[in-house]
Amino acid sequence: MVATFSVSVERLAVRKSAPAPLTQQPKSASCSSLLQRKGGGASLQLPAAVVPSVGCGFLVQPSRGELQAFEKIPVAVTMHATMWGLYTDVLIVQIGDLEPMRIPITARVTGNPLFFQMMGPTFNKNLTFNRTPTLHFGSHCCGRPAVHRSVRVTNPSPVDIRLDWQTFKVIKDDPQLIDLIVVVGEAFPLLDGSSVVSQEAQDARADLIQVHMRQHEGFASGSLFSVGSQQTMVPALSKANVTFQFVPPLTCDTDGDTFNGYALGYMSLAPQVKNVVGVVTRDDGYQVSALRMDLSAAVKPALLQLETADEEGMLYQLTAGSLLQHDGTVSIYDDIIALTDLEQCGSNKQFPIEEQRTDVAEVWDVD
């Protein structure tokens, strides 16, 4: 006896052929398994194995056929997703004229769909996403103006994602292990400049207190590292620019200083995409992994080094007032010459700088 059968998914069915499973580590420059480009790379397109409005899809193979008497046919249900969340659906199995069998499906997707274009979506040896690039600001002199670096963030998912940035600095030999975060109300309200525009949402959750723990890696960086805009909206299937900033401190050690830090972009979603009844529920904010960028910079003191043209030295002519400090003293680098009283000095003097000489009478004519 031969019976026909069919297997289908109720809501998130994918009827197009899905891409082949990933069997080897792709190069960072190849993103074809995640997104396809069209229009000369100006826009992005979802993979065929994903339902456009949700970011997830179930592919059933084979979806129909004939079942012989006492025959067993394995049916593979493959899930493809470009967005995190807890997905639910129903697998419907129909054999001949029998009552259909409904099998619940539950799948949780974790991870971060966003990536920086500077390195692309790369994979580690376990074929999981590994995207922690490092942005180098280079070496700069103390007290110089702020240094800016701009990078691009790509969103291959079908929903808009807002990033709320926090910057941190890493301190050597830091004994702290855990950060305890207490949130009253909404953790990341939508901002319009300096004002909160999601006041209704904040009022609705004003009595809600949340406590989160995360691994401690650094302290708030203050003005050392920062992001140009505290919030960045990355549209669905599109890109957005993010500007990171490093402000060299006013002072540093004579040998220079090196600063390491990182920036975390916490992801937030609109209410209508966080909870789709019967399809998906999604967390955001502190409850999902953040987009991370490591930061590195160095500062060195300004140094003017002079080398003599011959063994007899060099003759310098300058106005003594140009060496006068606020406290009435004059000093030359490395304490070669030091004056404490210039009342009898002329306004224009010629003097030889002799190596490691501190005898003022031999260097300056103070008569």
Tab-separated table of N, CA, C and O in Angstrom, residues 108-155:
chain	number	residue	atom	x	y	z
A	108	ARG	N	15.864	29.054	19.294
A	108	ARG	CA	16.436	30.303	19.811
A	108	ARG	C	17.710	30.638	19.019
A	108	ARG	O	18.610	29.810	18.910
A	109	VAL	N	17.734	31.851	18.517
A	109	VAL	CA	18.885	32.342	17.761
A	109	VAL	C	19.591	33.417	18.586
A	109	VAL	O	18.942	34.361	19.070
A	110	THR	N	20.876	33.271	18.780
A	110	THR	CA	21.656	34.249	19.530
A	110	THR	C	22.743	34.828	18.634
A	110	THR	O	23.038	34.296	17.563
A	111	GLY	N	23.333	35.912	19.084
A	111	GLY	CA	24.399	36.531	18.312
A	111	GLY	C	24.020	37.927	17.857
A	111	GLY	O	22.944	38.451	18.168
A	112	ASN	N	24.921	38.507	17.098
A	112	ASN	CA	24.785	39.893	16.650
A	112	ASN	C	24.841	39.938	15.133
A	112	ASN	O	25.847	39.538	14.542
A	113	PRO	N	23.782	40.404	14.470
A	113	PRO	CA	23.814	40.432	12.993
A	113	PRO	C	24.681	41.549	12.423
A	113	PRO	O	25.060	41.501	11.256
A	114	LEU	N	24.976	42.585	13.207
A	114	LEU	CA	25.727	43.730	12.700
A	114	LEU	C	27.212	43.397	12.606
A	114	LEU	O	27.732	42.583	13.372
A	115	PHE	N	27.888	44.060	11.692
A	115	PHE	CA	29.335	43.914	11.597
A	115	PHE	C	29.927	45.183	10.999
A	115	PHE	O	29.248	45.950	10.309
A	116	PHE	N	31.203	45.408	11.277
A	116	PHE	CA	31.923	46.553	10.737
A	116	PHE	C	32.455	46.204	9.354
A	116	PHE	O	33.080	45.155	9.160
A	117	GLN	N	32.242	47.099	8.425
A	117	GLN	CA	32.660	46.844	7.050
A	117	GLN	C	34.179	46.782	6.922
A	117	GLN	O	34.697	46.180	5.989
A	118	MET	N	34.909	47.378	7.863
A	118	MET	CA	36.362	47.383	7.803
A	118	MET	C	36.945	45.975	7.837
A	118	MET	O	38.078	45.761	7.388
A	119	MET	N	36.205	45.000	8.367
A	119	MET	CA	36.710	43.634	8.388
A	119	MET	C	35.708	42.618	7.861
A	119	MET	O	36.076	41.490	7.562
A	120	GLY	N	34.443	42.995	7.706
A	120	GLY	CA	33.460	42.089	7.141
A	120	GLY	C	33.031	41.026	8.128
A	120	GLY	O	33.583	40.899	9.226
A	121	PRO	N	32.032	40.193	7.765
A	121	PRO	CA	31.572	39.108	8.644
A	121	PRO	C	32.527	37.931	8.571
A	121	PRO	O	32.515	37.153	7.632
A	122	THR	N	33.400	37.781	9.547
A	122	THR	CA	34.377	36.697	9.571
A	122	THR	C	33.921	35.611	10.537
A	122	THR	O	33.044	35.799	11.360
A	123	PHE	N	34.552	34.444	10.411
A	123	PHE	CA	34.199	33.285	11.219
A	123	PHE	C	35.436	32.793	11.953
A	123	PHE	O	36.561	32.932	11.451
A	124	ASN	N	35.250	32.192	13.136
A	124	ASN	CA	36.366	31.560	13.805
A	124	ASN	C	36.410	30.090	13.433
A	124	ASN	O	35.652	29.614	12.593
A	125	LYS	N	37.294	29.339	14.092
A	125	LYS	CA	37.498	27.948	13.706
A	125	LYS	C	36.264	27.077	13.967
A	125	LYS	O	36.129	25.993	13.386
A	126	ASN	N	35.373	27.523	14.848
A	126	ASN	CA	34.146	26.781	15.126
A	126	ASN	C	32.988	27.210	14.235
A	126	ASN	O	31.844	26.858	14.504
A	127	LEU	N	33.276	28.012	13.212
A	127	LEU	CA	32.286	28.474	12.242
A	127	LEU	C	31.214	29.330	12.896
A	127	LEU	O	30.055	29.324	12.485
A	128	THR	N	31.579	30.043	13.932
A	128	THR	CA	30.696	31.017	14.541
A	128	THR	C	31.267	32.400	14.308
A	128	THR	O	32.471	32.558	14.119
A	129	PHE	N	30.403	33.393	14.324
A	129	PHE	CA	30.830	34.740	14.019
A	129	PHE	C	31.824	35.249	15.057
A	129	PHE	O	31.650	35.067	16.253
A	130	ASN	N	32.864	35.904	14.581
A	130	ASN	CA	33.870	36.474	15.456
A	130	ASN	C	34.260	37.821	14.885
A	130	ASN	O	35.051	37.901	13.962
A	131	ARG	N	33.683	38.899	15.397
A	131	ARG	CA	33.906	40.212	14.835
A	131	ARG	C	34.272	41.192	15.944
A	131	ARG	O	33.430	41.812	16.557
A	132	THR	N	35.566	41.256	16.270
A	132	THR	CA	36.058	42.222	17.248
A	132	THR	C	37.252	42.939	16.638
A	132	THR	O	38.400	42.611	16.925
A	133	PRO	N	36.996	43.912	15.775
A	133	PRO	CA	38.106	44.644	15.158
A	133	PRO	C	38.732	45.622	16.136
A	133	PRO	O	38.154	45.955	17.180
A	134	THR	N	39.927	46.084	15.818
A	134	THR	CA	40.634	47.079	16.620
A	134	THR	C	40.858	48.323	15.779
A	134	THR	O	41.369	48.246	14.664
A	135	LEU	N	40.484	49.466	16.328
A	135	LEU	CA	40.655	50.750	15.662
A	135	LEU	C	41.857	51.448	16.289
A	135	LEU	O	41.854	51.747	17.486
A	136	HIS	N	42.887	51.717	15.478
A	136	HIS	CA	44.115	52.343	15.958
A	136	HIS	C	44.084	53.846	15.638
A	136	HIS	O	43.910	54.234	14.487
A	137	PHE	N	44.268	54.658	16.665
A	137	PHE	CA	44.331	56.101	16.477
A	137	PHE	C	45.754	56.585	16.197
A	137	PHE	O	45.934	57.731	15.792
A	138	GLY	N	46.763	55.761	16.433
A	138	GLY	CA	48.149	56.160	16.194
A	138	GLY	C	48.746	56.883	17.393
A	138	GLY	O	48.164	56.952	18.477
A	139	SER	N	49.947	57.452	17.198
A	139	SER	CA	50.656	58.184	18.247
A	139	SER	C	50.515	59.688	18.023
A	139	SER	O	50.639	60.166	16.892
A	140	HIS	N	50.288	60.421	19.119
A	140	HIS	CA	50.074	61.860	19.037
A	140	HIS	C	50.740	62.544	20.219
A	140	HIS	O	51.038	61.906	21.248
A	141	CYS	N	50.986	63.838	20.099
A	141	CYS	CA	51.589	64.618	21.170
A	141	CYS	C	50.533	64.983	22.214
A	141	CYS	O	49.340	65.095	21.907
A	142	CYS	N	50.993	65.179	23.435
A	142	CYS	CA	50.089	65.569	24.519
A	142	CYS	C	49.423	66.907	24.200
A	142	CYS	O	50.053	67.819	23.665
A	143	GLY	N	48.163	67.015	24.572
A	143	GLY	CA	47.453	68.263	24.424
A	143	GLY	C	47.031	68.620	23.016
A	143	GLY	O	46.537	69.731	22.785
A	144	ARG	N	47.214	67.734	22.068
A	144	ARG	CA	46.825	68.021	20.687
A	144	ARG	C	45.306	67.913	20.534
A	144	ARG	O	44.613	67.358	21.396
A	145	PRO	N	44.732	68.435	19.424
A	145	PRO	CA	43.274	68.340	19.213
A	145	PRO	C	42.811	66.890	19.093
A	145	PRO	O	43.606	65.965	18.894
A	146	ALA	N	41.515	66.709	19.223
A	146	ALA	CA	40.918	65.378	19.156
A	146	ALA	C	41.164	64.723	17.799
A	146	ALA	O	41.223	65.386	16.762
A	147	VAL	N	41.315	63.399	17.822
A	147	VAL	CA	41.553	62.598	16.615
A	147	VAL	C	40.289	61.809	16.319
A	147	VAL	O	39.718	61.165	17.219
A	148	HIS	N	39.821	61.853	15.076
A	148	HIS	CA	38.575	61.195	14.694
A	148	HIS	C	38.849	60.069	13.696
A	148	HIS	O	39.701	60.208	12.818
A	149	ARG	N	38.125	58.982	13.857
A	149	ARG	CA	38.165	57.864	12.917
A	149	ARG	C	36.727	57.446	12.625
A	149	ARG	O	35.937	57.234	13.537
A	150	SER	N	36.388	57.305	11.364
A	150	SER	CA	35.030	56.949	10.954
A	150	SER	C	35.018	55.537	10.370
A	150	SER	O	35.877	55.182	9.553
A	151	VAL	N	34.061	54.733	10.808
A	151	VAL	CA	33.889	53.370	10.307
A	151	VAL	C	32.432	53.185	9.888
A	151	VAL	O	31.560	53.978	10.247
A	152	ARG	N	32.184	52.120	9.163
A	152	ARG	CA	30.831	51.854	8.653
A	152	ARG	C	30.311	50.544	9.236
A	152	ARG	O	31.011	49.530	9.256
A	153	VAL	N	29.048	50.576	9.699
A	153	VAL	CA	28.381	49.407	10.258
A	153	VAL	C	27.333	48.923	9.263
A	153	VAL	O	26.543	49.719	8.740
A	154	THR	N	27.313	47.607	9.003
A	154	THR	CA	26.376	47.006	8.052
A	154	THR	C	25.325	46.193	8.801
A	154	THR	O	25.653	45.452	9.739
A	155	ASN	N	24.079	46.330	8.380
A	155	ASN	CA	22.959	45.603	8.971
A	155	ASN	C	22.311	44.718	7.910
A	155	ASN	O	21.527	45.198	7.084
